[in-house]
PDB file of C-alpha atoms in Angstrom:
ATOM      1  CA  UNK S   1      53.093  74.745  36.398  1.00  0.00           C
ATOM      2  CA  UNK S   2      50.975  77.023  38.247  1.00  0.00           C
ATOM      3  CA  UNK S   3      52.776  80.625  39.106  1.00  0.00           C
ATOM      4  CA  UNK S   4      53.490  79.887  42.872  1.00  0.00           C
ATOM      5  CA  UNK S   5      52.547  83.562  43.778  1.00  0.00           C
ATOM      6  CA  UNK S   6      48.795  82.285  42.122  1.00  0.00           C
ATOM      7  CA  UNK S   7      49.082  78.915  44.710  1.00  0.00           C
ATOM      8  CA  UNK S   8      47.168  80.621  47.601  1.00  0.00           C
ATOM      9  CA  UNK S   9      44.353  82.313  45.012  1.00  0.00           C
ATOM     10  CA  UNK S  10      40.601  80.684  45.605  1.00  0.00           C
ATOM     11  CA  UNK S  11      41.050  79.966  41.566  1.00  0.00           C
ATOM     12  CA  UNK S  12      41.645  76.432  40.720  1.00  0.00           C
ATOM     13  CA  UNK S  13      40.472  75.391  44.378  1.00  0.00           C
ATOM     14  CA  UNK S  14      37.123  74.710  46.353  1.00  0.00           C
ATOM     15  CA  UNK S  15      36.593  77.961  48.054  1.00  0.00           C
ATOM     16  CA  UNK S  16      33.105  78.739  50.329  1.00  0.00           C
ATOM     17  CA  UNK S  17      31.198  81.627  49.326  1.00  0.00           C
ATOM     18  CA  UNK S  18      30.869  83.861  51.952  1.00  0.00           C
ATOM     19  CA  UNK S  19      27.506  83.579  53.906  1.00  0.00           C
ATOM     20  CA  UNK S  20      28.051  87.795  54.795  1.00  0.00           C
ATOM     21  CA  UNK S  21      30.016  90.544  53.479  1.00  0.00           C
ATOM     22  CA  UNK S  22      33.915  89.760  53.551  1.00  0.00           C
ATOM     23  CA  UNK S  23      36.286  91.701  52.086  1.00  0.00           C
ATOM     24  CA  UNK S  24      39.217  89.613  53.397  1.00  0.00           C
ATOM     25  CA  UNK S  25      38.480  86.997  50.219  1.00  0.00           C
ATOM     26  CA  UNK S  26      39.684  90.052  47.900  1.00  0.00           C
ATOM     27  CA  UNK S  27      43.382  88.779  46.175  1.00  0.00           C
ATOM     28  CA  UNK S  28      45.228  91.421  44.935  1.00  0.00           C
ATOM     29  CA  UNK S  29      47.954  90.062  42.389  1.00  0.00           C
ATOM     30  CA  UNK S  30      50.902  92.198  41.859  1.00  0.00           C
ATOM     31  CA  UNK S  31      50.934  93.951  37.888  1.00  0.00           C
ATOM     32  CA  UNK S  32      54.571  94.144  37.822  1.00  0.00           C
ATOM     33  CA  UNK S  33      55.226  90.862  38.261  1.00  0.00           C
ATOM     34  CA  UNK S  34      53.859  90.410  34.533  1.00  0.00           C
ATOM     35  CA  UNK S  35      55.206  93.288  33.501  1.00  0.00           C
ATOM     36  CA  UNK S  36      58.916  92.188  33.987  1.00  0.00           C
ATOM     37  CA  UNK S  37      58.238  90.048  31.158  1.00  0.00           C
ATOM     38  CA  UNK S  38      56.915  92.290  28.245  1.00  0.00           C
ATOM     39  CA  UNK S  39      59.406  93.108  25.080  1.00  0.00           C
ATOM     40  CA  UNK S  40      59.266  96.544  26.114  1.00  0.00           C
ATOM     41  CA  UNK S  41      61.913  97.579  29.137  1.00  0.00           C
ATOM     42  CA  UNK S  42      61.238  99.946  30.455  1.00  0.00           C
ATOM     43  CA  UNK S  43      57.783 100.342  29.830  1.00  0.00           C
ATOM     44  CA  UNK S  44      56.376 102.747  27.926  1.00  0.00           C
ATOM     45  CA  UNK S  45      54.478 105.691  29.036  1.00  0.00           C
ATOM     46  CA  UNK S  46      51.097 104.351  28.418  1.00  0.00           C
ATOM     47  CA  UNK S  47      47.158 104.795  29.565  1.00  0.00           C
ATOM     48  CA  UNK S  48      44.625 102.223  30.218  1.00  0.00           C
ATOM     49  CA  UNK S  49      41.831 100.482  32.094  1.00  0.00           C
ATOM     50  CA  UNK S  50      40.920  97.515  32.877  1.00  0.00           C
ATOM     51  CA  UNK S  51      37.318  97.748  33.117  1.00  0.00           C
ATOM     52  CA  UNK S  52      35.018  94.728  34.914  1.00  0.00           C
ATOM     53  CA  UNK S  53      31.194  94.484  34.135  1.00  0.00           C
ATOM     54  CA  UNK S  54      29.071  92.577  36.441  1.00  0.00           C
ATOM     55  CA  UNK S  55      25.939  90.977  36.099  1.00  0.00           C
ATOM     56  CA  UNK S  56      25.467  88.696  38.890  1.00  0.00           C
ATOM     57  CA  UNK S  57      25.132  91.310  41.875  1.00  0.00           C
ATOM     58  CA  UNK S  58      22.819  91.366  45.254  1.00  0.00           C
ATOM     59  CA  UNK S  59      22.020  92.557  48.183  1.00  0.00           C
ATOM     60  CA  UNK S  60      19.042  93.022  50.836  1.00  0.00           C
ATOM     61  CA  UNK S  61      17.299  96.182  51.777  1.00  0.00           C
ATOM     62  CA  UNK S  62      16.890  97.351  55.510  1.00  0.00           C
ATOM     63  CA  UNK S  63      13.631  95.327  55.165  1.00  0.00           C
ATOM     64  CA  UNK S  64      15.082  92.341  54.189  1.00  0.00           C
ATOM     65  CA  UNK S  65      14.143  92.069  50.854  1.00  0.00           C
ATOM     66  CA  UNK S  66      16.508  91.629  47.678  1.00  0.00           C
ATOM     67  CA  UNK S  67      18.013  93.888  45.519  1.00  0.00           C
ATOM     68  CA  UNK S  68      19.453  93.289  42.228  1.00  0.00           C
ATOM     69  CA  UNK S  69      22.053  95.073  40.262  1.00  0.00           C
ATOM     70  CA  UNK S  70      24.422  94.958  37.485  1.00  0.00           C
ATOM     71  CA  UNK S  71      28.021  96.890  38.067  1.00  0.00           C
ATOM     72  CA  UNK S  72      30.850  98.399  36.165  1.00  0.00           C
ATOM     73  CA  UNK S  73      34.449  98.468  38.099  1.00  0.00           C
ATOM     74  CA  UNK S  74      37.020 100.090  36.380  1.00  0.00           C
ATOM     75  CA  UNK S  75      40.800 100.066  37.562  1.00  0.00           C
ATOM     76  CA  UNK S  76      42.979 102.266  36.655  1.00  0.00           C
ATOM     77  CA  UNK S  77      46.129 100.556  34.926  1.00  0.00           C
ATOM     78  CA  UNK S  78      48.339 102.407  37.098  1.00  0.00           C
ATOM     79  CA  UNK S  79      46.845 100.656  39.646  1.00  0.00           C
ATOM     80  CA  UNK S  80      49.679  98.375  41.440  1.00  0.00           C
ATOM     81  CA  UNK S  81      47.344  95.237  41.860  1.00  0.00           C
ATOM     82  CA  UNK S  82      44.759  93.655  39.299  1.00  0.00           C
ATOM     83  CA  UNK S  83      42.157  91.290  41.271  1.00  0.00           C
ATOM     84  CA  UNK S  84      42.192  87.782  40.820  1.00  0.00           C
ATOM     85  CA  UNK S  85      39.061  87.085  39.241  1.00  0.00           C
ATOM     86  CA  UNK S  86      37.056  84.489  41.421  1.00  0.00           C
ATOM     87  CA  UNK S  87      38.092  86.338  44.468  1.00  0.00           C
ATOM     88  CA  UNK S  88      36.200  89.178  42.847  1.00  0.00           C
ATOM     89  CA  UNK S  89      33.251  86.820  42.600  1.00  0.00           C
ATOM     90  CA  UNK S  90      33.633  85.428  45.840  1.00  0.00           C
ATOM     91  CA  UNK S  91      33.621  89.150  47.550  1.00  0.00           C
ATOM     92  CA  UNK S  92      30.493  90.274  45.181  1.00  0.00           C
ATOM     93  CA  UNK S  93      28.638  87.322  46.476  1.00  0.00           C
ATOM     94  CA  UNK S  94      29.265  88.484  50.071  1.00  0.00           C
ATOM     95  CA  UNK S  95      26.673  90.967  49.254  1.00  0.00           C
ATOM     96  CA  UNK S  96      24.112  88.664  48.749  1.00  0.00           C
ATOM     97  CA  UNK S  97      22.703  88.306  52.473  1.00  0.00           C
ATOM     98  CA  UNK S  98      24.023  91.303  54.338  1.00  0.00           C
ATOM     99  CA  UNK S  99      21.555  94.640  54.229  1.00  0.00           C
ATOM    100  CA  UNK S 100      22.251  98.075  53.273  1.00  0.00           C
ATOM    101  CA  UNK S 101      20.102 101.104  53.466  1.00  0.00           C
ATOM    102  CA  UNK S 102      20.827 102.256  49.588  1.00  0.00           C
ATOM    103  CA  UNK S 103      22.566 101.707  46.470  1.00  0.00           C
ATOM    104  CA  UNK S 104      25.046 104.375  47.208  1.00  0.00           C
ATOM    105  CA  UNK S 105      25.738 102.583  50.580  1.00  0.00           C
ATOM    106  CA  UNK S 106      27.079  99.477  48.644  1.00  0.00           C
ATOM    107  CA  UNK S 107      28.661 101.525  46.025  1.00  0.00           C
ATOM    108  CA  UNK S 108      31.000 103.477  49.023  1.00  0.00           C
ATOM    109  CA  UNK S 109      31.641 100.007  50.114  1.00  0.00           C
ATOM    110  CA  UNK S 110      32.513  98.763  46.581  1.00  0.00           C
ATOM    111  CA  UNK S 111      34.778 101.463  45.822  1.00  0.00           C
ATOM    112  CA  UNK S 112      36.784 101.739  49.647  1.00  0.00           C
ATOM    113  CA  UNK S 113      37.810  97.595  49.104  1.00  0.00           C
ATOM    114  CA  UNK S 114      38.893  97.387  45.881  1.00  0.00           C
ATOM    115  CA  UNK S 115      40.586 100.941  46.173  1.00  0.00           C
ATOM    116  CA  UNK S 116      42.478  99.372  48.865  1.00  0.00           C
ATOM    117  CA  UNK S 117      43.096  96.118  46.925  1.00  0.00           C
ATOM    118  CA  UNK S 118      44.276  97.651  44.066  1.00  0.00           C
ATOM    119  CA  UNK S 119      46.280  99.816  45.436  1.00  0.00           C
ATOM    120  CA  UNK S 120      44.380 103.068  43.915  1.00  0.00           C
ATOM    121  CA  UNK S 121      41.355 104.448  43.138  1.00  0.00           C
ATOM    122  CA  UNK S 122      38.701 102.136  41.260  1.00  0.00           C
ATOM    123  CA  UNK S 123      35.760 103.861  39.699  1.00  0.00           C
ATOM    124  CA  UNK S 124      32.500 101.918  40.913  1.00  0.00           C
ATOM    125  CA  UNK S 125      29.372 102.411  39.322  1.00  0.00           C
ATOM    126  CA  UNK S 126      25.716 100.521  40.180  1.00  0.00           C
ATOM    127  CA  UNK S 127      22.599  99.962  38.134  1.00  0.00           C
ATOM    128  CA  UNK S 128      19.701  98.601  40.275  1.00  0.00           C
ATOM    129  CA  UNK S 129      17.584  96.841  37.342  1.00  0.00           C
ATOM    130  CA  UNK S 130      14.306  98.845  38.572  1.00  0.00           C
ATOM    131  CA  UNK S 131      15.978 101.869  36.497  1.00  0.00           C
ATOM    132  CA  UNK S 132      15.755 100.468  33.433  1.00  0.00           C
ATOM    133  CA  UNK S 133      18.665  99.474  30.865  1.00  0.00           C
ATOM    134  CA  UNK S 134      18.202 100.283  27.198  1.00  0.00           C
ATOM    135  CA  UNK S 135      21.732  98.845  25.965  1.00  0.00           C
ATOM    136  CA  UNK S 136      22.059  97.187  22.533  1.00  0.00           C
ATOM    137  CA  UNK S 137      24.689  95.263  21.579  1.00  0.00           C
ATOM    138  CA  UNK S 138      27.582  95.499  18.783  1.00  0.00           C
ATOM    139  CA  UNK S 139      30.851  94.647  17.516  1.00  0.00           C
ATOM    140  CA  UNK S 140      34.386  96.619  18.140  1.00  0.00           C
ATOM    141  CA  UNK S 141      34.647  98.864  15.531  1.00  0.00           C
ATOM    142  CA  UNK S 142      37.347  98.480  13.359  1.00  0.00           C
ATOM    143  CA  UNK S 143      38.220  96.479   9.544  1.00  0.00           C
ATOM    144  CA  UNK S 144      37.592  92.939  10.418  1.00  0.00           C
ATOM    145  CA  UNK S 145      40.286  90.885   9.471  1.00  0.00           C
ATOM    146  CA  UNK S 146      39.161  87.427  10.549  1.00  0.00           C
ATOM    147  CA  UNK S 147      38.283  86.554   6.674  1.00  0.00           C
ATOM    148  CA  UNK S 148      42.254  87.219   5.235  1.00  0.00           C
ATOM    149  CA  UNK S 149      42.996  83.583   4.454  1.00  0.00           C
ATOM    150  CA  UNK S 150      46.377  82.300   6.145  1.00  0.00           C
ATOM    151  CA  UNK S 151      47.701  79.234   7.387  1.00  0.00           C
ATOM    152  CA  UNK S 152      48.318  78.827  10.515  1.00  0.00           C
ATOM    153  CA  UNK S 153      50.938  76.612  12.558  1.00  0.00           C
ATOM    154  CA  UNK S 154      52.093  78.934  15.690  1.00  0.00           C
ATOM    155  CA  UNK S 155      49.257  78.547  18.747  1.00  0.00           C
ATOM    156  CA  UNK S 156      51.797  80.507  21.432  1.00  0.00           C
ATOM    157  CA  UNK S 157      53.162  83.642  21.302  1.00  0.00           C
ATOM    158  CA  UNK S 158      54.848  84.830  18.144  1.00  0.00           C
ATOM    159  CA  UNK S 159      55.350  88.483  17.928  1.00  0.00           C
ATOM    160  CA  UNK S 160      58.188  87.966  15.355  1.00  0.00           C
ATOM    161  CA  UNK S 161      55.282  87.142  12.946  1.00  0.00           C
ATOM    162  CA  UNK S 162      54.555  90.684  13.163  1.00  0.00           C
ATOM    163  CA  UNK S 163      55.243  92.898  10.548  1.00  0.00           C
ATOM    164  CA  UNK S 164      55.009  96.344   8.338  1.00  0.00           C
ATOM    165  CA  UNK S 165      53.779  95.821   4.993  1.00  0.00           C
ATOM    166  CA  UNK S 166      57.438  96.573   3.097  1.00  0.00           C
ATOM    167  CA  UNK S 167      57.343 100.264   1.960  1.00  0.00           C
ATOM    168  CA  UNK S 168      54.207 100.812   3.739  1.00  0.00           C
ATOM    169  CA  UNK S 169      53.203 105.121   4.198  1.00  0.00           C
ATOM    170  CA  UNK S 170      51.887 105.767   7.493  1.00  0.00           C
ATOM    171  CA  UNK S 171      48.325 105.396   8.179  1.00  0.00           C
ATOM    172  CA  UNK S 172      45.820 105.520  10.861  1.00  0.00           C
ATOM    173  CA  UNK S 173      42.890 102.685  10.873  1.00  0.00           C
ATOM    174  CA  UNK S 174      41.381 100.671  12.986  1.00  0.00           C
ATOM    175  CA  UNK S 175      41.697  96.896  12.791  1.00  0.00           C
ATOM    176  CA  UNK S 176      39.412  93.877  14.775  1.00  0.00           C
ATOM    177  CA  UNK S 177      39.473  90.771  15.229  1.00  0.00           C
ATOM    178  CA  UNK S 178      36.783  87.893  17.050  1.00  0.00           C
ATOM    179  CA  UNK S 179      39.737  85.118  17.164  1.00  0.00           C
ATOM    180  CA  UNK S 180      41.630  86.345  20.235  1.00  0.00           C
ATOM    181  CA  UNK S 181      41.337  83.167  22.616  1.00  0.00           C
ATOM    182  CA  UNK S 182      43.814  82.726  25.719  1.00  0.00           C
ATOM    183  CA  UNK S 183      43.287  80.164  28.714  1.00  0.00           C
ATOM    184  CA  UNK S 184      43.607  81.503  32.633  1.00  0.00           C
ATOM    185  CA  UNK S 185      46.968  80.598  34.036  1.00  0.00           C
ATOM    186  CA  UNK S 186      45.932  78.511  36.935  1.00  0.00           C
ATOM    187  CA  UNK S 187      42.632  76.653  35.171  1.00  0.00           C
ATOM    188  CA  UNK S 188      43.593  76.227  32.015  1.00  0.00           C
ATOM    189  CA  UNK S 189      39.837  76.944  30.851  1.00  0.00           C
ATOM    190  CA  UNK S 190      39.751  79.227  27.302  1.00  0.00           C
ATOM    191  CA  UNK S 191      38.952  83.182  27.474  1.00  0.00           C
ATOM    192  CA  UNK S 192      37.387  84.337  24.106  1.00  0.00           C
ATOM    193  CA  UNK S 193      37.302  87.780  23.205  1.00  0.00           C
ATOM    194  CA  UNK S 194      37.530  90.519  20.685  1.00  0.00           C
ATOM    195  CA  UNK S 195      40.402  92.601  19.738  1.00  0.00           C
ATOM    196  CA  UNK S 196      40.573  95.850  18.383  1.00  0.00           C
ATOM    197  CA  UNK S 197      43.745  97.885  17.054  1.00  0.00           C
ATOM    198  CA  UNK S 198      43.910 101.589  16.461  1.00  0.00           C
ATOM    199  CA  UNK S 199      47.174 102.853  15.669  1.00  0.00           C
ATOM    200  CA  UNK S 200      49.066 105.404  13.415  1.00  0.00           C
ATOM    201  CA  UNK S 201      51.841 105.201  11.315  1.00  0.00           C
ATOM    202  CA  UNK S 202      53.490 102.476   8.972  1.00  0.00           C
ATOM    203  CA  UNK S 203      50.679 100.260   7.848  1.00  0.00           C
ATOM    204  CA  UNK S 204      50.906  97.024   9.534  1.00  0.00           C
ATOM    205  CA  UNK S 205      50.762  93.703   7.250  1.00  0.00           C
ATOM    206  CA  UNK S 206      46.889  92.744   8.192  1.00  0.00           C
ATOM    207  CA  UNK S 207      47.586  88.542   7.655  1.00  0.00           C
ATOM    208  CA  UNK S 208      50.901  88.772   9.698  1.00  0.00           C
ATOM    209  CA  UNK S 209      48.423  90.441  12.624  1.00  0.00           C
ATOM    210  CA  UNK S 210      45.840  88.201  12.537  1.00  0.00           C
ATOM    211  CA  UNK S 211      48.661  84.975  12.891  1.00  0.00           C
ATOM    212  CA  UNK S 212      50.104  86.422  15.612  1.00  0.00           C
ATOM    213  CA  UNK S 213      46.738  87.507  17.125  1.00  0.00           C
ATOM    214  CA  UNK S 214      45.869  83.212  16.669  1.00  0.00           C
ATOM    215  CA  UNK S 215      49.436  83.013  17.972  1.00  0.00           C
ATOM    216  CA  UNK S 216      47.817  83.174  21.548  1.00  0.00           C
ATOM    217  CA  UNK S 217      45.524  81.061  21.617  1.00  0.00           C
ATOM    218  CA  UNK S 218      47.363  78.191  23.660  1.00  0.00           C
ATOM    219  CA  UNK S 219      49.022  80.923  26.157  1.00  0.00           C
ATOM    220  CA  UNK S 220      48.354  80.829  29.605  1.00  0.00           C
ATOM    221  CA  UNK S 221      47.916  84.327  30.731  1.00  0.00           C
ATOM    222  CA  UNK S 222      45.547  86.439  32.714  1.00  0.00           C
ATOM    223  CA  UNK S 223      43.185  89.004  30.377  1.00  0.00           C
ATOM    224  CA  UNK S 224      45.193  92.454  31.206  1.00  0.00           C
ATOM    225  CA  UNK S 225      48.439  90.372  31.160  1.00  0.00           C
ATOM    226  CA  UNK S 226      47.520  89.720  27.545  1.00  0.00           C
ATOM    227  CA  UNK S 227      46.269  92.784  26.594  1.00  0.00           C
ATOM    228  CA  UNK S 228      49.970  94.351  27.542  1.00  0.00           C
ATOM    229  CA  UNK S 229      51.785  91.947  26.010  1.00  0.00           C
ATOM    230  CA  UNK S 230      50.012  91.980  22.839  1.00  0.00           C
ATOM    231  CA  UNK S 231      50.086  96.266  23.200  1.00  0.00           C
ATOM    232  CA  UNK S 232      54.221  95.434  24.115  1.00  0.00           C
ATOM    233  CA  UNK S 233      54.786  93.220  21.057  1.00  0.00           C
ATOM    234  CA  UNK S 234      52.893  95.481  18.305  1.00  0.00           C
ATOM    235  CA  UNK S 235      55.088  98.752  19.717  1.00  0.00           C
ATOM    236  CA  UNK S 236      58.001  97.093  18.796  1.00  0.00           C
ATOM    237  CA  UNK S 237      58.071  95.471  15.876  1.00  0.00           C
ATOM    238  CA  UNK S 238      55.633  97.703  13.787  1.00  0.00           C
ATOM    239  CA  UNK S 239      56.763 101.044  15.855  1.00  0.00           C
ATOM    240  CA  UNK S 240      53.140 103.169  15.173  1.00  0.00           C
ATOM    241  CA  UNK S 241      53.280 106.632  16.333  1.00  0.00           C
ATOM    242  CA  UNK S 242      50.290 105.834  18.514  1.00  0.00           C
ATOM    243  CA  UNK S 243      48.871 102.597  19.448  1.00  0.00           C
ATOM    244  CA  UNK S 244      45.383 101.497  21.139  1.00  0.00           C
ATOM    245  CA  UNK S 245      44.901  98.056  21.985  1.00  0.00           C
ATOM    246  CA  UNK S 246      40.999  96.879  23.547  1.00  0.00           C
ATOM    247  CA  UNK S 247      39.981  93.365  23.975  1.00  0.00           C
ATOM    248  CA  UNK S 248      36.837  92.400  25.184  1.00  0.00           C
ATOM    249  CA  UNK S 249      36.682  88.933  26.634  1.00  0.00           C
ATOM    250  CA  UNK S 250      33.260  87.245  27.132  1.00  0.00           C
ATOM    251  CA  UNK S 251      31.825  86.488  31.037  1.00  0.00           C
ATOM    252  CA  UNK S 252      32.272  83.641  33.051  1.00  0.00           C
ATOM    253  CA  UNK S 253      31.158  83.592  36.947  1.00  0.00           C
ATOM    254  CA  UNK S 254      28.929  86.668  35.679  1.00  0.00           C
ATOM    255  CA  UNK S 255      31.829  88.518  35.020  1.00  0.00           C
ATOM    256  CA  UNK S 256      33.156  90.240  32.080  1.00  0.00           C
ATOM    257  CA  UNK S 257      36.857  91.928  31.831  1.00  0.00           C
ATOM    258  CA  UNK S 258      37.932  94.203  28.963  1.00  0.00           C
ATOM    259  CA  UNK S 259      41.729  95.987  29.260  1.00  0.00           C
ATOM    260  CA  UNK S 260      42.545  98.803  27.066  1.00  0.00           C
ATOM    261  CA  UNK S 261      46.308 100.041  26.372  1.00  0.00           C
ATOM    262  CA  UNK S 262      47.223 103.263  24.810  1.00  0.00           C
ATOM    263  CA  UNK S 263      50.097 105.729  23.810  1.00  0.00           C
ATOM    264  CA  UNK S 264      47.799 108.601  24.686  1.00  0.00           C
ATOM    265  CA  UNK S 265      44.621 109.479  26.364  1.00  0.00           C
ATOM    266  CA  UNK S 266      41.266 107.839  24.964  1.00  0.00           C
ATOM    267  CA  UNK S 267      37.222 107.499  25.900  1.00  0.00           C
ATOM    268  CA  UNK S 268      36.500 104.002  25.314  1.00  0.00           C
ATOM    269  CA  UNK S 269      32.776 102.234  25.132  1.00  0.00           C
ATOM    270  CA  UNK S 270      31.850 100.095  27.259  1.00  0.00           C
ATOM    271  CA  UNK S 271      29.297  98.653  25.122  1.00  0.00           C
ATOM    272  CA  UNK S 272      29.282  94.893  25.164  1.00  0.00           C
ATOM    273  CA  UNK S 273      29.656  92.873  21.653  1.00  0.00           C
ATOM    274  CA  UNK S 274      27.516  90.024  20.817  1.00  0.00           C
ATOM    275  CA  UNK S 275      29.574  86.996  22.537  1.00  0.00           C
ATOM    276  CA  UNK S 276      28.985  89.486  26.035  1.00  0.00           C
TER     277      UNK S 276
END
C-alpha cells in the first residue's frame, strides 16, 4: 500500500509538464518520517549528501534560442525534506520554454527553490555543454565482493544476516558491491545501483554483507531512505569505529541520485560508474 503522505506526489500518476517555469510542482517529503524507522534511536551523529546529477536540462536565451546543460544538486542530509523525484523532473522541465539572460540566472533560481523545498541550503552547480566535459567513467572503489559464492533465500531486509567474522582484529577497508537493487515505494519499478562500504574496526564477514546487501532487493524504499537504513543496520550489528556508506543508483527521467552516510566528515566523487 502506497505511504498515504506519498498519495498527493505526481509519482505513480499522470501529471502535465509545465509549459513555463513552476516551482509550485516541487514535493518536499519529510526525512524524519523514514527516519523513525531505522534500528538506530536516536540517530547517530552522522554526515552526508544526497547528491542529484542531471542530464536532461534546458532553457532559452534572451533571444529565444536553447540552451542545454547538465546539473549537479546536492542536499545536505541535514536537510529536513528530500524531493520526490518526478516532481524534481517536472520542475527542471519548467525550464525548458521560459528565458533567462545567463547560466548564473538559472543557477540563483535553482538554488532559492530547492533551498526552500528542502528546508536548507542545496548546493547547485551548472555545466552548459558548450564548455566542454572531459569525464570518464569508473567503478566505486573498494574489494568487490559480488564473486563470494552464497546462497541466497532472503529478498527483504535482513540486517540480522549481518555479522563480524568471529575473533575478527579491527581493520579499515573498503568493500563494493554492483547487486544493490531496491524498487520506489509508490511505482514499484527497480533502482539499481552500486554500494560501497568504508569502515574501521572489527572486520565484517564479507558473504554475510553481500546477503544482506541482496537482502533488499524486493524492498520498497526511496534511494536516501535506503542508504540510511543500510548505514543504520551495519552500525549496529558490526559496531565499526567509523562507517561510510555511498550508493550510486543509475538514472531514470535523466536523473541520477547517489546518498552518502558517514560517522565523520568525507570528500566524496562524484564520478559516475559504468551503469550511470
Amino acid at each position: 500500500m502506497t505511504d498515504p503522505i506519498l498519495a498527493n506526489a505526481p509519482l505513480g500518476h499522470d501529471a502535465p509538464y509545465p509549459t513555463a517555469y513552476d516551482p509550485t510542482v516541487l514535493f518536499p517529503i519529510a526525512r524524519q518520517n523514514n527516519r523513525q524507522t531505522l534500528a538506530l534511536q536516536p540517530l547517530p551523529d552522522w554526515h552526508g549528501a544526497d547528491i542529484w546529477n542531471a542530464y536532461e536540462l534546458s532553457w532559452l536565451n534572451t533571444r529565444g534560442k536553447p540552451v542545454v546543460a547538465t546539473g549537479c544538486f546536492v542536499f545536505s542530509q541535514a536537510s529536513p525534506c528530500i524531493i520526490e523525484s518526478k516532481s524534481f523532473k517536472l520542475y527542471l522541465n519548467s525550464f525548458n520554454e521560459s528565458r533567462y539572460e545567463s547560466v548564473e540566472s538559472v543557477q540563483r533560481h535553482m538554488e532559492h527553490d530547492l533551498s526552500h523545498a528542502a528546508g536548507a541550503p542545496v548546493d547547485v552547480r551548472l555545466n552548459p555543454l558548450t564548455i566542454g566535459h572531459t569525464e570518464n567513467y569508473r567503478p566505486l572503489s573498494g574489494i568487490n565482493i559480488d564473486g563470494i559464492d552464497v546462497g541466497i533465500d532472503r529478498y527483504t531486509p535482513a540486517p540480522e544476516l549481518l555479522r563480524c567474522v568471529p575473533g575478527a582484529t579491527a581493520v579499515s577497508e573498503v568493500l563494493m558491491s554492483d547487486l544493490l537493487k531496491s524498487n520506489c515505494p509508490v511505482t514499484g519499478q527497480p533502482d539499481w545501483g552500486s554500494l560501497q562500504i568504508r569502515y574501521r574496526g572489527p572486520q565484517i564477514d564479507r558473504a554475510a554483507l553481500l546477503k544482506y546487501i541482496i537482502s533488499l532487493r524486493h524492498h520498497n524504499e526511496f534511494h536516501e531512505h535506503c542508504v540510511e537504513r543500510m548505514y543504520c543496520d551495519i552500525w549496529q550489528a558490526c559496531r565499526p569505529a567509523e562507517l561510510h556508506v555511498y550508493a550510486r543508483y543509475t538514472r531514470r527521467g535523466g536523473l541520477d541520485i547517489n546518498p552518502w552516510r558517514a560517522s565523520v566528515a568525507a570528500n566524496v566523487d562524484n564520478r559516475r560508474t559504468v551503469r550511470q
